Short mmCIF file of C-alpha atoms in Angstrom, two decimals:
data_model
loop_
_atom_site.label_atom_id
_atom_site.label_comp_id
_atom_site.label_asym_id
_atom_site.label_seq_id
_atom_site.Cartn_x
_atom_site.Cartn_y
_atom_site.Cartn_z
CA MET A 22 8.68 -49.31 -39.63
CA LEU A 23 11.43 -50.75 -37.63
CA VAL A 24 10.45 -48.35 -34.83
CA VAL A 25 7.03 -49.82 -35.11
CA TYR A 26 8.62 -53.28 -34.84
CA PHE A 27 10.49 -52.34 -31.82
CA VAL A 28 7.52 -50.75 -30.02
CA ASP A 29 5.06 -53.50 -30.95
CA PHE A 30 7.13 -56.65 -30.59
CA GLY A 31 10.54 -56.05 -29.56
CA VAL A 32 11.29 -59.66 -30.40
CA THR A 33 14.84 -60.10 -31.66
CA GLN A 34 15.32 -63.77 -30.79
CA VAL A 35 15.61 -66.35 -33.38
CA VAL A 36 14.95 -70.02 -33.00
CA VAL A 37 18.16 -71.94 -33.47
CA PRO A 38 18.27 -75.12 -35.76
CA VAL A 39 18.48 -78.34 -33.80
CA PRO A 40 21.97 -79.33 -34.78
CA LEU A 41 23.39 -76.07 -33.48
CA GLN A 42 21.38 -75.97 -30.27
CA THR A 43 24.10 -77.67 -28.22
CA TYR A 44 26.29 -74.66 -28.86
CA LEU A 45 23.83 -71.77 -28.95
CA GLY A 46 21.00 -72.76 -26.83
CA GLU A 47 17.39 -72.92 -27.95
CA LEU A 48 16.75 -69.21 -28.72
CA LEU A 49 19.47 -66.86 -29.81
CA ASP A 50 19.03 -63.18 -29.16
CA LEU A 51 20.48 -61.35 -32.11
CA GLY A 52 19.74 -57.88 -30.75
CA TRP A 53 20.49 -55.17 -33.07
CA LEU A 54 21.63 -57.53 -35.77
CA TYR A 55 18.13 -58.52 -36.21
CA TYR A 56 17.42 -54.93 -36.92
CA MET A 57 20.05 -54.83 -39.49
CA TYR A 58 18.67 -57.93 -41.02
CA MET A 59 15.23 -56.31 -41.25
CA ALA A 60 16.63 -53.27 -42.84
CA ALA A 61 18.58 -55.33 -45.33
CA ILE A 62 15.32 -57.10 -46.32
CA ALA A 63 13.48 -53.72 -46.57
CA ILE A 64 16.27 -52.61 -48.94
CA PHE A 65 16.71 -55.79 -50.83
CA CYS A 66 13.08 -56.61 -51.76
CA PRO A 67 12.26 -53.53 -53.82
CA ASN A 68 15.57 -53.48 -55.60
CA SER A 69 15.46 -57.11 -56.48
CA ILE A 70 11.98 -56.81 -58.11
CA ASN A 71 13.41 -53.75 -59.84
CA ILE A 72 16.33 -55.83 -61.45
CA LEU A 73 14.08 -58.51 -62.75
CA ALA A 74 12.25 -55.99 -64.98
CA GLY A 75 12.20 -54.54 -68.38
CA ILE A 76 9.72 -56.60 -70.61
CA ASN A 77 5.93 -55.92 -70.65
CA GLY A 78 4.23 -57.15 -67.65
CA ILE A 79 7.00 -58.83 -65.89
CA GLU A 80 7.23 -56.61 -62.80
CA VAL A 81 3.58 -56.55 -62.10
CA SER A 82 3.17 -60.19 -62.76
CA GLN A 83 5.98 -61.34 -60.64
CA SER A 84 4.56 -59.27 -57.84
CA LEU A 85 1.12 -60.88 -58.34
CA VAL A 86 2.63 -64.34 -58.29
CA ILE A 87 4.51 -63.66 -55.03
CA ALA A 88 1.57 -62.03 -53.37
CA THR A 89 -0.68 -65.01 -54.44
CA LEU A 90 1.76 -67.44 -52.94
CA LEU A 91 2.06 -65.45 -49.79
CA LEU A 92 -1.82 -65.53 -49.53
CA ILE A 93 -1.73 -69.30 -49.87
CA ASN A 94 0.74 -69.54 -47.10
CA ASP A 95 -1.40 -67.23 -44.86
CA SER A 96 -4.44 -69.20 -45.50
CA LEU A 97 -2.77 -72.31 -44.27
CA TYR A 98 -2.77 -70.80 -40.90
CA LEU A 99 -6.49 -69.96 -41.11
CA ALA A 100 -7.66 -73.16 -42.38
CA PRO A 101 -10.10 -75.23 -40.22
CA SER A 102 -7.44 -77.99 -39.76
CA THR A 103 -5.27 -75.83 -37.62
CA GLU A 104 -5.71 -75.11 -33.97
CA TYR A 105 -7.44 -72.00 -33.27
CA PRO A 106 -6.44 -69.50 -32.14
CA HIS A 107 -2.99 -70.13 -33.39
CA PRO A 108 -0.34 -67.85 -32.11
CA ALA A 109 0.57 -66.76 -35.53
CA THR A 110 -2.94 -66.21 -36.77
CA ASP A 111 -3.06 -62.46 -36.06
CA SER A 112 0.15 -61.71 -38.08
CA HIS A 113 -1.09 -63.77 -40.89
CA LEU A 114 -4.50 -62.24 -40.80
CA PHE A 115 -2.76 -58.86 -40.81
CA SER A 116 -0.65 -59.84 -43.87
CA ILE A 117 -3.94 -60.85 -45.63
CA TYR A 118 -5.41 -57.41 -45.00
CA LEU A 119 -2.37 -55.83 -46.62
CA LEU A 120 -2.05 -58.39 -49.62
CA LEU A 121 -5.73 -58.33 -50.79
CA PRO A 122 -5.84 -54.57 -51.77
CA PHE A 123 -2.34 -55.09 -53.13
CA ILE A 124 -3.51 -57.90 -55.43
CA GLY A 125 -6.50 -55.90 -56.50
CA VAL A 126 -4.49 -52.74 -57.36
CA SER A 127 -1.74 -54.85 -59.09
CA PHE A 128 -4.26 -56.83 -61.15
CA ALA A 129 -5.83 -53.61 -62.35
CA LEU A 130 -2.33 -52.53 -63.45
CA TRP A 131 -1.57 -56.02 -64.86
CA TRP A 132 -4.58 -55.78 -67.16
CA HIS A 133 -3.05 -52.85 -69.00
CA ASN A 134 0.49 -53.73 -68.54
CA TRP A 135 0.67 -57.16 -69.98
CA TYR A 136 1.79 -57.62 -73.62
CA PRO A 137 1.24 -55.63 -75.67
CA ALA A 138 1.42 -52.94 -72.99
CA LYS A 139 -0.55 -49.63 -73.07
CA VAL A 140 0.79 -48.41 -69.74
CA PHE A 141 4.34 -48.82 -68.44
CA VAL A 142 5.67 -49.14 -64.89
CA GLY A 143 9.03 -47.81 -63.97
CA ASP A 144 10.84 -47.88 -60.49
CA THR A 145 7.91 -46.59 -58.66
CA TYR A 146 5.81 -49.82 -58.87
CA CYS A 147 8.79 -52.03 -58.03
CA TYR A 148 9.64 -49.99 -54.91
CA PHE A 149 5.92 -50.04 -53.89
CA ALA A 150 5.51 -53.71 -54.33
CA GLY A 151 8.84 -54.58 -52.73
CA MET A 152 7.90 -52.42 -49.72
CA VAL A 153 4.58 -54.04 -49.24
CA PHE A 154 6.23 -57.50 -49.29
CA ALA A 155 8.99 -56.41 -46.91
CA ILE A 156 6.57 -54.90 -44.49
CA VAL A 157 4.21 -57.92 -44.63
CA GLY A 158 7.13 -60.31 -44.09
CA ILE A 159 8.72 -58.33 -41.31
CA LEU A 160 5.67 -57.51 -39.33
CA GLY A 161 4.19 -60.97 -39.87
CA HIS A 162 7.46 -62.67 -38.75
CA PHE A 163 7.86 -64.74 -41.85
CA SER A 164 10.84 -63.09 -43.55
CA LYS A 165 12.52 -66.32 -44.36
CA THR A 166 9.40 -67.67 -46.16
CA LEU A 167 9.43 -64.40 -48.10
CA LEU A 168 13.05 -64.92 -49.06
CA LEU A 169 12.14 -68.52 -50.19
CA LEU A 170 9.62 -66.97 -52.49
CA PHE A 171 12.16 -64.44 -53.68
CA ILE A 172 14.54 -67.06 -54.98
CA PRO A 173 14.33 -66.09 -58.69
CA GLN A 174 14.98 -62.48 -57.64
CA ILE A 175 17.87 -63.48 -55.44
CA PHE A 176 19.42 -65.60 -58.26
CA ASN A 177 18.99 -62.61 -60.54
CA PHE A 178 20.67 -60.29 -58.10
CA VAL A 179 23.60 -62.68 -57.53
CA TYR A 180 23.96 -63.22 -61.22
CA SER A 181 23.87 -59.36 -62.00
CA VAL A 182 26.42 -58.51 -59.28
CA PRO A 183 29.39 -58.40 -61.61
CA GLN A 184 27.59 -55.69 -63.75
CA LEU A 185 26.27 -53.90 -60.62
CA LEU A 186 29.70 -53.78 -59.14
CA ARG A 187 31.07 -52.53 -62.67
CA ILE A 188 33.56 -55.53 -62.73
CA VAL A 189 31.83 -56.16 -66.14
CA GLU A 190 30.79 -52.94 -67.96
CA CYS A 191 27.12 -52.11 -67.25
CA PRO A 192 25.14 -50.47 -69.94
CA ARG A 193 22.24 -48.11 -69.07
CA HIS A 194 19.62 -50.62 -70.05
CA ARG A 195 20.06 -54.41 -69.92
CA LEU A 196 16.81 -55.53 -71.02
CA PRO A 197 16.56 -57.91 -73.96
CA LYS A 198 16.90 -56.36 -77.38
CA PHE A 199 13.89 -56.27 -79.71
CA ASN A 200 14.63 -57.40 -83.19
CA ALA A 201 12.27 -55.52 -85.51
CA ARG A 202 12.72 -57.87 -88.37
CA THR A 203 11.75 -60.96 -86.64
CA GLY A 204 9.58 -59.38 -83.94
CA LEU A 205 11.31 -61.46 -81.32
CA LEU A 206 13.34 -60.65 -78.30
CA GLU A 207 17.00 -61.39 -78.24
CA PRO A 208 19.66 -61.31 -75.45
CA SER A 209 21.21 -57.80 -75.17
CA VAL A 210 24.93 -57.51 -75.15
CA THR A 211 27.68 -55.38 -73.76
CA GLU A 212 30.08 -54.48 -76.38
CA TRP A 213 33.70 -54.21 -75.38
CA GLU A 214 35.65 -51.58 -77.19
CA ARG A 215 38.41 -52.22 -74.91
CA PRO A 216 38.81 -55.86 -74.14
CA PRO A 217 38.48 -56.79 -70.52
CA SER A 218 41.44 -57.67 -68.32
CA THR A 219 42.93 -61.15 -68.37
CA LEU A 220 41.17 -62.27 -65.20
CA VAL A 221 37.70 -60.88 -66.11
CA SER A 222 38.18 -62.24 -69.59
CA ASP A 223 38.92 -65.76 -68.32
CA ALA A 224 35.96 -65.60 -65.78
CA LEU A 225 33.60 -64.67 -68.68
CA LYS A 226 34.91 -67.49 -70.91
CA LEU A 227 34.28 -69.87 -68.07
CA LEU A 228 30.76 -68.56 -67.60
CA ASP A 229 30.28 -69.14 -71.31
CA LYS A 230 31.50 -72.75 -71.12
CA LEU A 231 28.99 -73.35 -68.16
CA HIS A 232 26.17 -71.92 -70.48
CA LEU A 233 25.63 -69.10 -68.07
CA MET A 234 26.20 -66.44 -70.84
CA ARG A 235 27.18 -66.07 -74.48
CA VAL A 236 30.34 -64.51 -75.41
CA LYS A 237 31.57 -63.54 -78.83
CA THR A 238 35.14 -63.39 -79.49
CA ASN A 239 37.15 -62.12 -82.48
CA GLY A 240 39.81 -63.90 -84.44
CA GLN A 241 42.41 -63.48 -81.75
CA GLY A 242 40.28 -64.69 -78.96
CA THR A 243 39.71 -61.43 -77.30
CA ILE A 244 36.19 -60.81 -76.15
CA VAL A 245 34.10 -58.48 -78.37
CA GLU A 246 30.59 -59.02 -77.01
CA SER A 247 29.08 -60.51 -73.94
CA THR A 248 25.47 -61.02 -73.10
CA ASN A 249 24.20 -58.91 -70.21
CA LEU A 250 23.94 -60.75 -66.90
CA THR A 251 20.19 -60.87 -66.19
CA ILE A 252 17.85 -63.87 -65.89
CA LEU A 253 15.84 -62.52 -68.95
CA ASN A 254 18.96 -62.53 -71.16
CA LEU A 255 19.88 -65.95 -69.66
CA TRP A 256 16.61 -67.33 -70.60
CA LEU A 257 16.99 -66.17 -74.13
CA VAL A 258 20.46 -67.53 -74.41
CA TRP A 259 19.15 -70.91 -73.31
CA PHE A 260 15.98 -71.16 -75.32
CA GLY A 261 16.71 -68.94 -78.26
CA PRO A 262 14.78 -65.76 -79.31
CA MET A 263 11.01 -65.74 -78.47
CA GLN A 264 8.18 -63.27 -78.34
CA GLU A 265 7.86 -60.99 -75.37
CA ASP A 266 4.81 -62.55 -73.86
CA ARG A 267 6.16 -65.98 -74.16
CA LEU A 268 9.24 -65.06 -72.39
CA ALA A 269 7.20 -63.32 -69.63
CA MET A 270 5.05 -66.42 -69.36
CA ALA A 271 8.11 -68.64 -69.02
CA ILE A 272 9.74 -66.60 -66.28
CA LEU A 273 6.53 -66.43 -64.38
CA THR A 274 5.85 -70.17 -64.52
CA MET A 275 9.46 -70.55 -63.26
CA GLN A 276 8.76 -68.08 -60.46
CA ALA A 277 5.50 -69.88 -59.57
CA ALA A 278 7.17 -73.28 -59.49
CA CYS A 279 10.12 -72.03 -57.30
CA GLY A 280 7.66 -70.44 -55.01
CA VAL A 281 5.54 -73.51 -54.58
CA LEU A 282 8.65 -75.58 -54.01
CA GLY A 283 9.80 -73.00 -51.49
CA LEU A 284 6.58 -73.26 -49.50
CA LEU A 285 6.82 -76.98 -49.50
CA VAL A 286 10.33 -76.95 -48.47
CA ARG A 287 9.53 -74.51 -45.67
CA HIS A 288 6.65 -76.46 -44.15
CA LYS A 289 7.97 -79.98 -44.61
CA LEU A 290 11.71 -79.60 -43.96
CA ALA A 291 11.21 -77.10 -41.17
CA LEU A 292 10.13 -79.97 -39.16
CA TRP A 293 13.56 -81.74 -39.80
CA VAL A 294 15.61 -78.77 -38.89
CA PHE A 295 13.78 -77.20 -36.04
CA ARG A 296 11.91 -79.26 -33.48
CA GLN A 297 8.59 -77.81 -34.33
CA ASP A 298 7.02 -76.02 -37.21
CA ASN A 299 4.91 -73.04 -36.56
CA ARG A 300 2.14 -74.76 -38.28
CA THR A 301 1.33 -78.41 -37.59
CA PHE A 302 -0.09 -79.83 -40.76
CA ASP A 303 -0.84 -83.51 -40.43
CA ILE A 304 -1.01 -84.19 -44.03
CA PHE A 305 2.65 -83.25 -44.49
CA LEU A 306 3.91 -85.45 -41.71
CA MET B 1 7.68 -28.30 -60.66
CA CYS B 2 7.17 -31.67 -59.01
CA LEU B 3 3.74 -32.02 -60.81
CA LEU B 4 5.40 -31.18 -64.01
CA LEU B 5 7.80 -34.07 -63.65
CA ILE B 6 5.08 -36.44 -62.88
CA TYR B 7 3.05 -35.32 -65.95
CA HIS B 8 6.00 -35.81 -68.25
CA SER B 9 7.27 -39.08 -67.25
CA PRO B 10 5.30 -41.95 -68.53
CA GLU B 11 6.35 -44.50 -66.14
CA THR B 12 5.07 -43.39 -62.78
CA MET B 13 2.04 -45.59 -63.13
CA GLY B 14 3.23 -47.29 -59.87
CA ALA B 15 2.42 -43.96 -58.01
CA VAL B 16 -1.23 -44.34 -59.20
CA CYS B 17 -1.31 -47.96 -57.80
CA ALA B 18 0.37 -46.91 -54.58
CA VAL B 19 -2.15 -43.99 -54.02
CA VAL B 20 -5.20 -46.14 -54.60
CA TYR B 21 -3.73 -48.86 -52.33
CA LEU B 22 -3.20 -46.43 -49.55
CA LEU B 23 -6.64 -45.02 -49.92
CA THR B 24 -8.12 -48.58 -49.68
CA LEU B 25 -6.10 -49.28 -46.73
CA ILE B 26 -7.28 -46.24 -45.01
CA VAL B 27 -10.90 -46.85 -45.76
CA PHE B 28 -10.86 -50.47 -44.60
CA ILE B 29 -8.47 -50.17 -41.54
CA PRO B 30 -11.19 -49.50 -38.93
CA PHE B 31 -12.95 -52.73 -39.56
CA PRO B 32 -10.66 -55.08 -37.89
CA PHE B 33 -11.06 -52.98 -34.86
CA TYR B 34 -14.75 -53.04 -35.00
CA LYS B 35 -15.24 -54.65 -31.59
CA ASP B 36 -12.86 -52.31 -29.84
CA ILE B 37 -14.20 -49.21 -31.38
CA VAL B 38 -17.85 -50.19 -31.04
CA ALA B 39 -17.71 -51.34 -27.47
CA ALA B 40 -16.12 -48.11 -26.37
CA THR B 41 -18.94 -46.08 -27.79
CA SER B 42 -22.48 -46.53 -26.81
CA GLY B 43 -25.16 -47.82 -29.14
CA GLY B 44 -22.93 -50.55 -30.62
CA GLY B 45 -25.70 -53.01 -30.62
CA ASN B 46 -25.08 -54.32 -27.15
CA ARG B 47 -27.77 -52.37 -25.27
CA ASP B 48 -26.88 -54.09 -21.98
CA VAL B 49 -23.68 -52.14 -21.66
CA VAL B 50 -24.67 -48.66 -20.70
CA ILE B 51 -21.71 -46.36 -20.74
CA ALA B 52 -22.13 -43.43 -18.38
CA VAL B 53 -20.78 -40.19 -19.53
CA TYR B 54 -18.26 -39.78 -16.68
CA GLN B 55 -16.52 -43.00 -17.70
CA VAL B 56 -16.02 -41.87 -21.16
CA GLU B 57 -14.70 -38.44 -19.95
CA THR B 58 -12.11 -40.08 -17.75
CA GLY B 59 -10.83 -41.93 -20.84
CA ARG B 60 -10.72 -45.20 -19.10
CA PHE B 61 -11.58 -47.15 -22.26
CA LEU B 62 -8.76 -45.70 -24.25
CA HIS B 63 -5.92 -47.71 -22.73
CA LYS B 64 -7.79 -50.88 -23.48
CA PHE B 65 -7.42 -50.22 -27.15
CA PRO B 66 -5.01 -52.96 -28.59
CA HIS B 67 -2.07 -50.77 -29.62
CA SER B 68 -0.36 -53.82 -30.89
CA LYS B 69 -2.88 -53.82 -33.73
CA VAL B 70 -2.71 -50.18 -34.32
CA SER B 71 0.41 -50.65 -36.64
CA PRO B 72 -1.50 -50.56 -39.92
CA PRO B 73 -1.80 -46.75 -40.13
CA LYS B 74 1.80 -46.51 -39.32
CA VAL B 75 2.38 -49.05 -42.06
CA SER B 76 0.49 -47.12 -44.51
CA ILE B 77 2.42 -43.97 -43.66
CA THR B 78 5.59 -46.02 -44.15
CA ILE B 79 4.52 -47.15 -47.47
CA TRP B 80 3.58 -43.57 -48.40
CA ILE B 81 7.05 -42.36 -47.28
CA CYS B 82 8.82 -45.05 -49.35
CA MET B 83 6.72 -44.18 -52.34
CA LEU B 84 7.61 -40.64 -52.00
CA ILE B 85 11.28 -41.64 -51.79
CA GLY B 86 10.88 -43.69 -54.88
CA LEU B 87 8.98 -41.02 -56.98
CA PRO B 88 11.86 -38.62 -57.74
CA PHE B 89 13.99 -41.39 -59.24
CA PRO B 90 13.20 -41.33 -62.89
CA SER B 91 13.24 -44.80 -64.28
#
């Protein structure tokens, strides 16, 4: 895909924000670094969707939300109020060609995967969805907009890093625990048979104070249990145990809100940081 | 052996999605290039343009095909490859 990018566009320059233009000039040619950036996005997108997974319907629904937001973003470039033909029209049209079948296929899966689920998705769907988004973002030249829409996934990834790097012990499955008695989901925990080192222990207690996780200590103050570091568990720590579909709805609402905010930021504030937006939209000015 | 793995694991539903998606893409890809494909072949509705046989044989029309837009098939192959890479990993 990067080869396709090289052959078709070969554009490795980026526009420099106005405050830095005095140092770097108007366009900065990143050369091979840009390809590294593209490769990083192509690796990051599928895996970040895969981390924010585990409860019924969440993987498919988050992909649907992101795809819909991308579609809205694309349609901004096709609306009658924009100049025609806009230089970016082609790439946005292309991204619509890729996103529409994706939404169709995902919706079919969503119908059966929402709570209570009759079919389940594993890694395959997450990688598929992530690759579609990465390709659409890279070949359409809006990878930064894509990353803005991925903010909940980015947060989840950063939040999970201690467990991914094994600084905190990482159990095989970190999805929320199902309590059969109450029928509700609760945050799953890592049990510490051997207490963590002092540094890790202090860091975990600090996170507990900041309400970013919940830590259970025994009488001597050593850590016995700590909630797993995923956004699903965090939500349950904040809002108490809840039913699976309500948790999924809550996360999706948050995703949609972040996405809309991200799009607003991208189109409005882009005018402050760069001298011109790709898309002149008089209503926003 | 590979088919057996797919049959046993219940969470490869994403593969079904990806295959249907690829087939859909393959079916619908020619349509954006309607003008390019149709103009190069006679009988495209524009009867004024008479394409003589010798012109087609020299292949003069081929280089006018917009290769910049030909990336979708390569894209679908990329998605297919990535899916293949993703399949062997059990969830």
